Amino acid sequence: MRRLTRTVATAALATALALVSACSSGSDSSDAKGGKGGALEKVTYLTSFGNFGRDSYAWVAKDKGFFKDAGFDVEIKPGQGTGGVIQTIVGGQAQFGPVDLTGSLLQVGNGQAKDFTVVAAIQQRTMAGIASVEGKNIASPKDLEGKKLADTPGSVVRNLFPTYARLAGVDASKVTWVNGEAQALIGTLASGAVDGIGQFVVGQPTIEAVAKKKAVMLPYSNVMQDLYGNVLITSSKIAKEKPEMVKKFTGALLKGLEYSLANPKEAGEILKKNVDAANPVAAAAELELMAAYVRSGNTGTAIGTLDSGRVAKSIAILQGAGALKQNITPEQIIDFSLAPKA
């Protein structure tokens, strides 16, 4: 009987030790995966337009561990402008990405896109514009008439151009547009194949580094001052079904944005580490220029905030210019409950 008791006790002890070992092993595995109690959630993120300094904050959020701390394993892929980013996210090939808010309003208001939700602002003022270089005889919007411009078909610069032209006194029918890839546009301009390109105004340092000429920038904000710049979007399905996940991801990304603006040189080096073709000096210069766009506006000091009244003004500008085929409201594409508070 005593032998049986000892046998049962030994078996129980062995079982207990096995359980402890298993728990310890599971804990180590969880820690190794970086999750606080589980594995990291895989997310695909699209940049707004290629891999330039203006989008380096995503690489910073990944490199500095902000995504991992929030519970995400993020793959970053280059986007091809507002239309392409929306299509990819709605199609489920990516979960998050920045698009120009005005461009997304045009997409929705003209029946070209749906099923995506805006969850935060990246820039409080639009950075869209036309870029050229010295020697092209472009100094004002009117000078664009008779010129050839290149951009991606889904770019906000291209889609917003008719509205910009109307407000700036330009005959849009006298401007020729040709297609180009996001990462190749600056090279196309530098080669002399076109007179100008669609480009965010913060791209000036990169243009000058590649073209070896002084850049000429025509910002859309000169004639459309109430427009937001890039905003972060996800699919409407994810926004509805995983609101806490959206908030965590947004917080990590905006932490990367804030860090990048405070440390532009380091952010440029991080971009270069991840993207061989990147120019870290030009990337840092882009971030320095972008800072004024991220924190400008009257929606408060917190990065990422969105104001319904300002968005309504943007819609009114587009409606007044005849750029929208149907009426829309800010709440149709923005979930203000998910956006950072001012």
mmCIF file of C-alpha atoms in Angstrom:
data_model
loop_
_atom_site.group_PDB
_atom_site.id
_atom_site.type_symbol
_atom_site.label_atom_id
_atom_site.label_comp_id
_atom_site.label_asym_id
_atom_site.label_seq_id
_atom_site.Cartn_x
_atom_site.Cartn_y
_atom_site.Cartn_z
ATOM 1 C CA MET A 1 0.000 0.000 0.000
ATOM 2 C CA ARG A 2 2.854 2.342 0.926
ATOM 3 C CA ARG A 3 4.538 1.407 -2.373
ATOM 4 C CA LEU A 4 1.340 2.361 -4.256
ATOM 5 C CA THR A 5 1.119 5.674 -2.383
ATOM 6 C CA ARG A 6 4.750 6.479 -3.241
ATOM 7 C CA THR A 7 4.086 5.592 -6.875
ATOM 8 C CA VAL A 8 1.027 7.876 -7.066
ATOM 9 C CA ALA A 9 2.927 10.699 -5.352
ATOM 10 C CA THR A 10 5.845 10.334 -7.747
ATOM 11 C CA ALA A 11 3.508 10.390 -10.730
ATOM 12 C CA ALA A 12 1.724 13.458 -9.377
ATOM 13 C CA LEU A 13 5.035 15.244 -8.844
ATOM 14 C CA ALA A 14 6.153 14.390 -12.367
ATOM 15 C CA THR A 15 2.872 15.691 -13.756
ATOM 16 C CA ALA A 16 3.191 18.920 -11.770
ATOM 17 C CA LEU A 17 6.746 19.455 -12.980
ATOM 18 C CA ALA A 18 5.640 18.836 -16.561
ATOM 19 C CA LEU A 19 2.868 21.401 -16.189
ATOM 20 C CA VAL A 20 5.273 23.964 -14.739
ATOM 21 C CA SER A 21 7.704 23.291 -17.568
ATOM 22 C CA ALA A 22 4.941 23.638 -20.153
ATOM 23 C CA CYS A 23 3.742 26.921 -18.646
ATOM 24 C CA SER A 24 7.283 28.254 -18.542
ATOM 25 C CA SER A 25 7.871 27.189 -22.146
ATOM 26 C CA GLY A 26 4.612 28.829 -23.245
ATOM 27 C CA SER A 27 5.546 32.051 -21.487
ATOM 28 C CA ASP A 28 8.956 32.128 -23.154
ATOM 29 C CA SER A 29 7.354 31.483 -26.520
ATOM 30 C CA SER A 30 4.915 34.333 -25.985
ATOM 31 C CA ASP A 31 7.696 36.696 -24.958
ATOM 32 C CA ALA A 32 9.772 35.641 -27.950
ATOM 33 C CA LYS A 33 6.914 36.573 -30.205
ATOM 34 C CA GLY A 34 6.730 39.962 -28.560
ATOM 35 C CA GLY A 35 3.079 39.693 -27.595
ATOM 36 C CA LYS A 36 1.870 40.467 -24.104
ATOM 37 C CA GLY A 37 0.058 37.193 -23.715
ATOM 38 C CA GLY A 38 0.076 36.056 -27.327
ATOM 39 C CA ALA A 39 1.543 36.209 -30.792
ATOM 40 C CA LEU A 40 1.784 39.443 -32.743
ATOM 41 C CA GLU A 41 -1.038 40.262 -35.137
ATOM 42 C CA LYS A 42 0.203 40.436 -38.714
ATOM 43 C CA VAL A 43 -0.663 43.661 -40.536
ATOM 44 C CA THR A 44 0.163 44.909 -44.018
ATOM 45 C CA TYR A 45 0.625 48.661 -44.256
ATOM 46 C CA LEU A 46 0.862 50.681 -47.463
ATOM 47 C CA THR A 47 2.773 53.934 -47.704
ATOM 48 C CA SER A 48 0.994 56.803 -49.424
ATOM 49 C CA PHE A 49 3.261 57.098 -52.442
ATOM 50 C CA GLY A 50 6.441 55.077 -52.888
ATOM 51 C CA ASN A 51 9.152 55.123 -50.225
ATOM 52 C CA PHE A 52 10.124 58.734 -49.634
ATOM 53 C CA GLY A 53 11.006 60.653 -46.485
ATOM 54 C CA ARG A 54 7.413 61.816 -46.068
ATOM 55 C CA ASP A 55 6.415 58.175 -45.414
ATOM 56 C CA SER A 56 9.431 57.173 -43.323
ATOM 57 C CA TYR A 57 7.492 57.407 -40.052
ATOM 58 C CA ALA A 58 6.041 53.937 -40.699
ATOM 59 C CA TRP A 59 9.538 52.468 -40.934
ATOM 60 C CA VAL A 60 10.441 54.357 -37.750
ATOM 61 C CA ALA A 61 7.432 52.913 -35.916
ATOM 62 C CA LYS A 62 8.589 49.448 -36.929
ATOM 63 C CA ASP A 63 12.298 49.985 -36.264
ATOM 64 C CA LYS A 64 11.773 51.572 -32.831
ATOM 65 C CA GLY A 65 9.432 48.778 -31.738
ATOM 66 C CA PHE A 66 6.292 50.909 -31.506
ATOM 67 C CA PHE A 67 4.292 48.462 -33.625
ATOM 68 C CA LYS A 68 5.613 45.461 -31.726
ATOM 69 C CA ASP A 69 4.813 47.035 -28.363
ATOM 70 C CA ALA A 70 1.239 47.547 -29.576
ATOM 71 C CA GLY A 71 1.002 43.887 -30.596
ATOM 72 C CA PHE A 72 1.640 44.047 -34.347
ATOM 73 C CA ASP A 73 4.009 42.435 -36.829
ATOM 74 C CA VAL A 74 3.866 44.950 -39.689
ATOM 75 C CA GLU A 75 4.904 44.485 -43.303
ATOM 76 C CA ILE A 76 5.344 47.822 -45.097
ATOM 77 C CA LYS A 77 4.733 48.037 -48.830
ATOM 78 C CA PRO A 78 4.946 51.057 -51.167
ATOM 79 C CA GLY A 79 1.611 52.591 -52.150
ATOM 80 C CA GLN A 80 0.761 54.115 -55.522
ATOM 81 C CA GLY A 81 -1.419 57.048 -54.539
ATOM 82 C CA THR A 82 -4.875 57.542 -53.077
ATOM 83 C CA GLY A 83 -6.872 55.447 -55.552
ATOM 84 C CA GLY A 84 -4.479 52.512 -55.427
ATOM 85 C CA VAL A 85 -4.219 52.500 -51.626
ATOM 86 C CA ILE A 86 -8.009 52.563 -51.207
ATOM 87 C CA GLN A 87 -8.481 49.749 -53.711
ATOM 88 C CA THR A 88 -5.842 47.550 -52.062
ATOM 89 C CA ILE A 89 -7.203 48.050 -48.547
ATOM 90 C CA VAL A 90 -10.841 47.539 -49.534
ATOM 91 C CA GLY A 91 -9.732 44.427 -51.433
ATOM 92 C CA GLY A 92 -8.160 43.007 -48.277
ATOM 93 C CA GLN A 93 -4.536 42.891 -49.497
ATOM 94 C CA ALA A 94 -3.569 45.472 -46.842
ATOM 95 C CA GLN A 95 -5.158 46.664 -43.614
ATOM 96 C CA PHE A 96 -3.948 50.262 -43.218
ATOM 97 C CA GLY A 97 -2.503 53.071 -45.305
ATOM 98 C CA PRO A 98 -2.544 56.852 -45.761
ATOM 99 C CA VAL A 99 -4.515 58.575 -48.523
ATOM 100 C CA ASP A 100 -5.159 62.211 -49.281
ATOM 101 C CA LEU A 101 -8.469 63.153 -47.666
ATOM 102 C CA THR A 102 -9.544 65.349 -50.566
ATOM 103 C CA GLY A 103 -8.702 62.589 -52.996
ATOM 104 C CA SER A 104 -10.790 60.140 -50.992
ATOM 105 C CA LEU A 105 -13.710 62.592 -50.924
ATOM 106 C CA LEU A 106 -13.504 62.801 -54.706
ATOM 107 C CA GLN A 107 -13.458 59.015 -54.958
ATOM 108 C CA VAL A 108 -16.546 58.609 -52.777
ATOM 109 C CA GLY A 109 -18.397 61.631 -54.150
ATOM 110 C CA ASN A 110 -18.007 60.369 -57.690
ATOM 111 C CA GLY A 111 -18.912 56.762 -56.979
ATOM 112 C CA GLN A 112 -15.398 55.438 -57.536
ATOM 113 C CA ALA A 113 -14.787 53.982 -54.071
ATOM 114 C CA LYS A 114 -16.543 52.855 -50.909
ATOM 115 C CA ASP A 115 -16.134 50.583 -47.886
ATOM 116 C CA PHE A 116 -13.146 52.356 -46.327
ATOM 117 C CA THR A 117 -13.005 54.435 -43.140
ATOM 118 C CA VAL A 118 -10.760 57.338 -42.148
ATOM 119 C CA VAL A 119 -9.454 56.947 -38.578
ATOM 120 C CA ALA A 120 -6.815 59.693 -38.114
ATOM 121 C CA ALA A 121 -5.164 62.665 -39.791
ATOM 122 C CA ILE A 122 -1.524 62.577 -40.827
ATOM 123 C CA GLN A 123 -1.302 66.154 -42.130
ATOM 124 C CA GLN A 124 -3.634 68.965 -41.133
ATOM 125 C CA ARG A 125 -3.107 70.714 -44.479
ATOM 126 C CA THR A 126 -2.824 69.317 -47.995
ATOM 127 C CA MET A 127 0.684 68.876 -49.367
ATOM 128 C CA ALA A 128 -0.533 68.159 -52.912
ATOM 129 C CA GLY A 129 0.972 70.198 -55.720
ATOM 130 C CA ILE A 130 2.741 70.339 -59.058
ATOM 131 C CA ALA A 131 6.538 70.171 -59.157
ATOM 132 C CA SER A 132 8.841 71.310 -61.916
ATOM 133 C CA VAL A 133 12.456 72.462 -62.233
ATOM 134 C CA GLU A 134 14.161 75.594 -63.468
ATOM 135 C CA GLY A 135 14.314 75.865 -67.237
ATOM 136 C CA LYS A 136 10.741 74.654 -67.866
ATOM 137 C CA ASN A 137 9.284 78.174 -67.872
ATOM 138 C CA ILE A 138 6.856 77.361 -65.083
ATOM 139 C CA ALA A 139 6.513 79.987 -62.383
ATOM 140 C CA SER A 140 2.743 80.214 -61.865
ATOM 141 C CA PRO A 141 -0.303 77.972 -62.366
ATOM 142 C CA LYS A 142 -1.149 79.668 -65.697
ATOM 143 C CA ASP A 143 2.249 78.543 -67.043
ATOM 144 C CA LEU A 144 1.057 74.921 -66.889
ATOM 145 C CA GLU A 145 -0.997 75.442 -70.052
ATOM 146 C CA GLY A 146 0.691 73.738 -72.994
ATOM 147 C CA LYS A 147 2.844 71.605 -70.694
ATOM 148 C CA LYS A 148 3.105 67.837 -70.173
ATOM 149 C CA LEU A 149 2.716 66.519 -66.633
ATOM 150 C CA ALA A 150 3.169 62.998 -65.256
ATOM 151 C CA ASP A 151 1.566 61.229 -62.303
ATOM 152 C CA THR A 152 -0.045 57.948 -61.301
ATOM 153 C CA PRO A 153 -3.668 57.649 -62.481
ATOM 154 C CA GLY A 154 -5.018 57.361 -58.919
ATOM 155 C CA SER A 155 -2.998 60.214 -57.419
ATOM 156 C CA VAL A 156 -4.853 62.971 -55.593
ATOM 157 C CA VAL A 157 -2.757 65.573 -57.422
ATOM 158 C CA ARG A 158 -4.056 64.355 -60.737
ATOM 159 C CA ASN A 159 -7.633 63.789 -59.628
ATOM 160 C CA LEU A 160 -7.834 67.160 -57.910
ATOM 161 C CA PHE A 161 -6.187 69.030 -60.776
ATOM 162 C CA PRO A 162 -9.438 70.051 -62.549
ATOM 163 C CA THR A 163 -10.638 71.704 -59.330
ATOM 164 C CA TYR A 164 -7.265 73.350 -58.745
ATOM 165 C CA ALA A 165 -7.125 74.550 -62.348
ATOM 166 C CA ARG A 166 -10.603 76.061 -62.160
ATOM 167 C CA LEU A 167 -9.813 77.955 -58.957
ATOM 168 C CA ALA A 168 -6.351 79.016 -60.184
ATOM 169 C CA GLY A 169 -7.570 80.265 -63.575
ATOM 170 C CA VAL A 170 -5.960 77.505 -65.631
ATOM 171 C CA ASP A 171 -7.518 75.931 -68.729
ATOM 172 C CA ALA A 172 -7.195 72.255 -67.782
ATOM 173 C CA SER A 173 -7.873 71.160 -71.373
ATOM 174 C CA LYS A 174 -4.548 72.703 -72.385
ATOM 175 C CA VAL A 175 -2.569 70.545 -69.950
ATOM 176 C CA THR A 176 -1.491 67.034 -70.979
ATOM 177 C CA TRP A 177 -1.209 64.260 -68.399
ATOM 178 C CA VAL A 178 0.753 61.026 -68.888
ATOM 179 C CA ASN A 179 0.963 58.004 -66.600
ATOM 180 C CA GLY A 180 3.947 57.301 -64.366
ATOM 181 C CA GLU A 181 4.931 55.119 -61.418
ATOM 182 C CA ALA A 182 5.255 56.766 -58.011
ATOM 183 C CA GLN A 183 8.926 55.923 -57.433
ATOM 184 C CA ALA A 184 9.934 56.859 -61.010
ATOM 185 C CA LEU A 185 8.247 60.262 -61.300
ATOM 186 C CA ILE A 186 11.156 62.361 -60.076
ATOM 187 C CA GLY A 187 13.540 60.564 -62.438
ATOM 188 C CA THR A 188 11.113 61.224 -65.289
ATOM 189 C CA LEU A 189 11.131 64.929 -64.466
ATOM 190 C CA ALA A 190 14.918 64.986 -64.108
ATOM 191 C CA SER A 191 15.343 63.338 -67.520
ATOM 192 C CA GLY A 192 13.399 66.119 -69.213
ATOM 193 C CA ALA A 193 10.703 63.743 -70.508
ATOM 194 C CA VAL A 194 7.972 65.876 -68.897
ATOM 195 C CA ASP A 195 7.618 69.475 -67.761
ATOM 196 C CA GLY A 196 6.226 68.693 -64.340
ATOM 197 C CA ILE A 197 4.953 65.968 -62.063
ATOM 198 C CA GLY A 198 2.291 65.529 -59.416
ATOM 199 C CA GLN A 199 4.122 65.643 -56.108
ATOM 200 C CA PHE A 200 3.744 66.551 -52.460
ATOM 201 C CA VAL A 201 5.432 69.893 -51.865
ATOM 202 C CA VAL A 202 7.772 68.329 -49.282
ATOM 203 C CA GLY A 203 9.338 66.410 -52.164
ATOM 204 C CA GLN A 204 11.367 69.495 -53.094
ATOM 205 C CA PRO A 205 14.648 68.326 -51.453
ATOM 206 C CA THR A 206 14.429 64.924 -53.155
ATOM 207 C CA ILE A 207 13.684 66.496 -56.543
ATOM 208 C CA GLU A 208 16.687 68.799 -56.244
ATOM 209 C CA ALA A 209 18.932 65.922 -55.133
ATOM 210 C CA VAL A 210 17.957 63.842 -58.169
ATOM 211 C CA ALA A 211 17.562 66.528 -60.839
ATOM 212 C CA LYS A 212 20.549 68.639 -59.716
ATOM 213 C CA LYS A 213 18.385 71.684 -60.418
ATOM 214 C CA LYS A 214 16.316 74.057 -58.326
ATOM 215 C CA ALA A 215 12.758 72.789 -57.934
ATOM 216 C CA VAL A 216 9.701 74.915 -58.687
ATOM 217 C CA MET A 217 6.689 74.041 -56.524
ATOM 218 C CA LEU A 218 3.044 75.002 -57.077
ATOM 219 C CA PRO A 219 1.190 73.987 -53.888
ATOM 220 C CA TYR A 220 -2.535 73.368 -54.177
ATOM 221 C CA SER A 221 -2.925 74.870 -50.704
ATOM 222 C CA ASN A 222 -2.269 78.304 -52.211
ATOM 223 C CA VAL A 223 -5.764 78.250 -53.720
ATOM 224 C CA MET A 224 -7.493 75.619 -51.505
ATOM 225 C CA GLN A 225 -6.534 76.415 -47.925
ATOM 226 C CA ASP A 226 -9.054 74.382 -45.908
ATOM 227 C CA LEU A 227 -8.100 70.978 -47.273
ATOM 228 C CA TYR A 228 -6.564 68.290 -45.071
ATOM 229 C CA GLY A 229 -3.552 66.332 -46.305
ATOM 230 C CA ASN A 230 -3.067 62.596 -45.829
ATOM 231 C CA VAL A 231 -5.290 60.629 -43.468
ATOM 232 C CA LEU A 232 -5.003 57.060 -42.211
ATOM 233 C CA ILE A 233 -7.623 54.626 -43.501
ATOM 234 C CA THR A 234 -8.658 51.046 -42.943
ATOM 235 C CA SER A 235 -11.512 48.992 -44.353
ATOM 236 C CA SER A 236 -14.987 49.734 -42.994
ATOM 237 C CA LYS A 237 -15.191 46.082 -41.933
ATOM 238 C CA ILE A 238 -12.075 46.316 -39.743
ATOM 239 C CA ALA A 239 -13.151 49.683 -38.321
ATOM 240 C CA LYS A 240 -16.505 48.229 -37.300
ATOM 241 C CA GLU A 241 -15.376 44.829 -36.062
ATOM 242 C CA LYS A 242 -11.978 45.684 -34.490
ATOM 243 C CA PRO A 243 -12.148 49.246 -33.103
ATOM 244 C CA GLU A 244 -9.612 48.621 -30.319
ATOM 245 C CA MET A 245 -7.163 47.071 -32.769
ATOM 246 C CA VAL A 246 -7.534 50.157 -34.986
ATOM 247 C CA LYS A 247 -6.866 52.504 -32.065
ATOM 248 C CA LYS A 248 -3.754 50.563 -31.018
ATOM 249 C CA PHE A 249 -2.337 50.541 -34.527
ATOM 250 C CA THR A 250 -3.119 54.232 -35.035
ATOM 251 C CA GLY A 251 -1.423 55.115 -31.751
ATOM 252 C CA ALA A 252 1.732 53.221 -32.697
ATOM 253 C CA LEU A 253 1.890 54.776 -36.163
ATOM 254 C CA LEU A 254 1.366 58.314 -34.854
ATOM 255 C CA LYS A 255 4.068 57.686 -32.246
ATOM 256 C CA GLY A 256 6.372 56.902 -35.170
ATOM 257 C CA LEU A 257 5.257 60.107 -36.891
ATOM 258 C CA GLU A 258 5.940 62.236 -33.830
ATOM 259 C CA TYR A 259 9.342 60.623 -33.307
ATOM 260 C CA SER A 260 10.265 61.168 -36.950
ATOM 261 C CA LEU A 261 9.422 64.866 -36.831
ATOM 262 C CA ALA A 262 11.495 65.273 -33.669
ATOM 263 C CA ASN A 263 14.405 63.223 -35.082
ATOM 264 C CA PRO A 264 14.361 63.706 -38.881
ATOM 265 C CA LYS A 265 17.998 62.737 -39.429
ATOM 266 C CA GLU A 266 17.591 59.444 -37.570
ATOM 267 C CA ALA A 267 14.333 58.785 -39.413
ATOM 268 C CA GLY A 268 16.116 59.298 -42.726
ATOM 269 C CA GLU A 269 18.778 56.788 -41.732
ATOM 270 C CA ILE A 270 16.123 54.266 -40.681
ATOM 271 C CA LEU A 271 14.434 54.658 -44.065
ATOM 272 C CA LYS A 272 17.765 54.110 -45.819
ATOM 273 C CA LYS A 273 18.374 50.974 -43.737
ATOM 274 C CA ASN A 274 15.119 49.510 -45.018
ATOM 275 C CA VAL A 275 14.967 50.987 -48.538
ATOM 276 C CA ASP A 276 18.252 50.828 -50.446
ATOM 277 C CA ALA A 277 17.284 53.514 -52.959
ATOM 278 C CA ALA A 278 16.376 56.067 -50.273
ATOM 279 C CA ASN A 279 18.390 59.253 -49.846
ATOM 280 C CA PRO A 280 18.622 59.797 -46.065
ATOM 281 C CA VAL A 281 19.568 63.480 -46.335
ATOM 282 C CA ALA A 282 16.656 64.260 -48.644
ATOM 283 C CA ALA A 283 14.341 62.164 -46.456
ATOM 284 C CA ALA A 284 15.294 64.170 -43.381
ATOM 285 C CA ALA A 285 14.733 67.426 -45.270
ATOM 286 C CA GLU A 286 11.273 66.229 -46.355
ATOM 287 C CA LEU A 287 10.339 65.529 -42.732
ATOM 288 C CA GLU A 288 11.536 68.963 -41.645
ATOM 289 C CA LEU A 289 9.269 70.556 -44.253
ATOM 290 C CA MET A 290 6.372 68.250 -43.379
ATOM 291 C CA ALA A 291 6.332 69.224 -39.696
ATOM 292 C CA ALA A 292 4.411 72.434 -40.404
ATOM 293 C CA TYR A 293 1.723 70.469 -42.240
ATOM 294 C CA VAL A 294 1.313 67.840 -39.500
ATOM 295 C CA ARG A 295 0.788 70.331 -36.693
ATOM 296 C CA SER A 296 -0.907 73.177 -38.569
ATOM 297 C CA GLY A 297 -4.616 73.898 -38.510
ATOM 298 C CA ASN A 298 -7.095 74.699 -35.784
ATOM 299 C CA THR A 299 -8.027 71.221 -34.565
ATOM 300 C CA GLY A 300 -5.857 71.295 -31.457
ATOM 301 C CA THR A 301 -2.271 70.326 -30.740
ATOM 302 C CA ALA A 302 -2.674 66.553 -30.714
ATOM 303 C CA ILE A 303 -1.293 64.810 -33.791
ATOM 304 C CA GLY A 304 -3.897 62.911 -35.767
ATOM 305 C CA THR A 305 -7.010 64.891 -34.855
ATOM 306 C CA LEU A 306 -9.855 65.489 -37.294
ATOM 307 C CA ASP A 307 -12.513 68.204 -37.192
ATOM 308 C CA SER A 308 -15.932 67.582 -38.750
ATOM 309 C CA GLY A 309 -16.436 71.265 -39.522
ATOM 310 C CA ARG A 310 -13.206 71.541 -41.478
ATOM 311 C CA VAL A 311 -14.007 68.390 -43.445
ATOM 312 C CA ALA A 312 -17.429 69.845 -44.255
ATOM 313 C CA LYS A 313 -15.672 72.949 -45.625
ATOM 314 C CA SER A 314 -13.518 70.753 -47.830
ATOM 315 C CA ILE A 315 -16.627 69.064 -49.186
ATOM 316 C CA ALA A 316 -18.201 72.468 -49.815
ATOM 317 C CA ILE A 317 -15.131 73.597 -51.795
ATOM 318 C CA LEU A 318 -15.342 70.525 -54.009
ATOM 319 C CA GLN A 319 -19.094 70.894 -54.447
ATOM 320 C CA GLY A 320 -18.713 74.569 -55.310
ATOM 321 C CA ALA A 321 -16.180 73.662 -57.984
ATOM 322 C CA GLY A 322 -18.546 71.056 -59.429
ATOM 323 C CA ALA A 323 -16.112 68.238 -58.579
ATOM 324 C CA LEU A 324 -18.613 65.959 -56.804
ATOM 325 C CA LYS A 325 -21.462 64.145 -58.526
ATOM 326 C CA GLN A 326 -23.270 63.374 -55.288
ATOM 327 C CA ASN A 327 -23.618 64.936 -51.855
ATOM 328 C CA ILE A 328 -21.570 63.421 -49.047
ATOM 329 C CA THR A 329 -21.042 64.130 -45.356
ATOM 330 C CA PRO A 330 -17.883 63.834 -43.219
ATOM 331 C CA GLU A 331 -19.410 60.947 -41.262
ATOM 332 C CA GLN A 332 -19.772 58.879 -44.422
ATOM 333 C CA ILE A 333 -16.040 58.205 -44.566
ATOM 334 C CA ILE A 334 -14.690 59.231 -41.134
ATOM 335 C CA ASP A 335 -15.228 57.453 -37.812
ATOM 336 C CA PHE A 336 -14.578 60.296 -35.392
ATOM 337 C CA SER A 337 -14.873 57.919 -32.419
ATOM 338 C CA LEU A 338 -11.671 56.169 -33.569
ATOM 339 C CA ALA A 339 -9.657 59.339 -34.264
ATOM 340 C CA PRO A 340 -7.354 60.923 -31.659
ATOM 341 C CA LYS A 341 -9.036 63.630 -29.588
ATOM 342 C CA ALA A 342 -7.884 67.266 -29.681
#
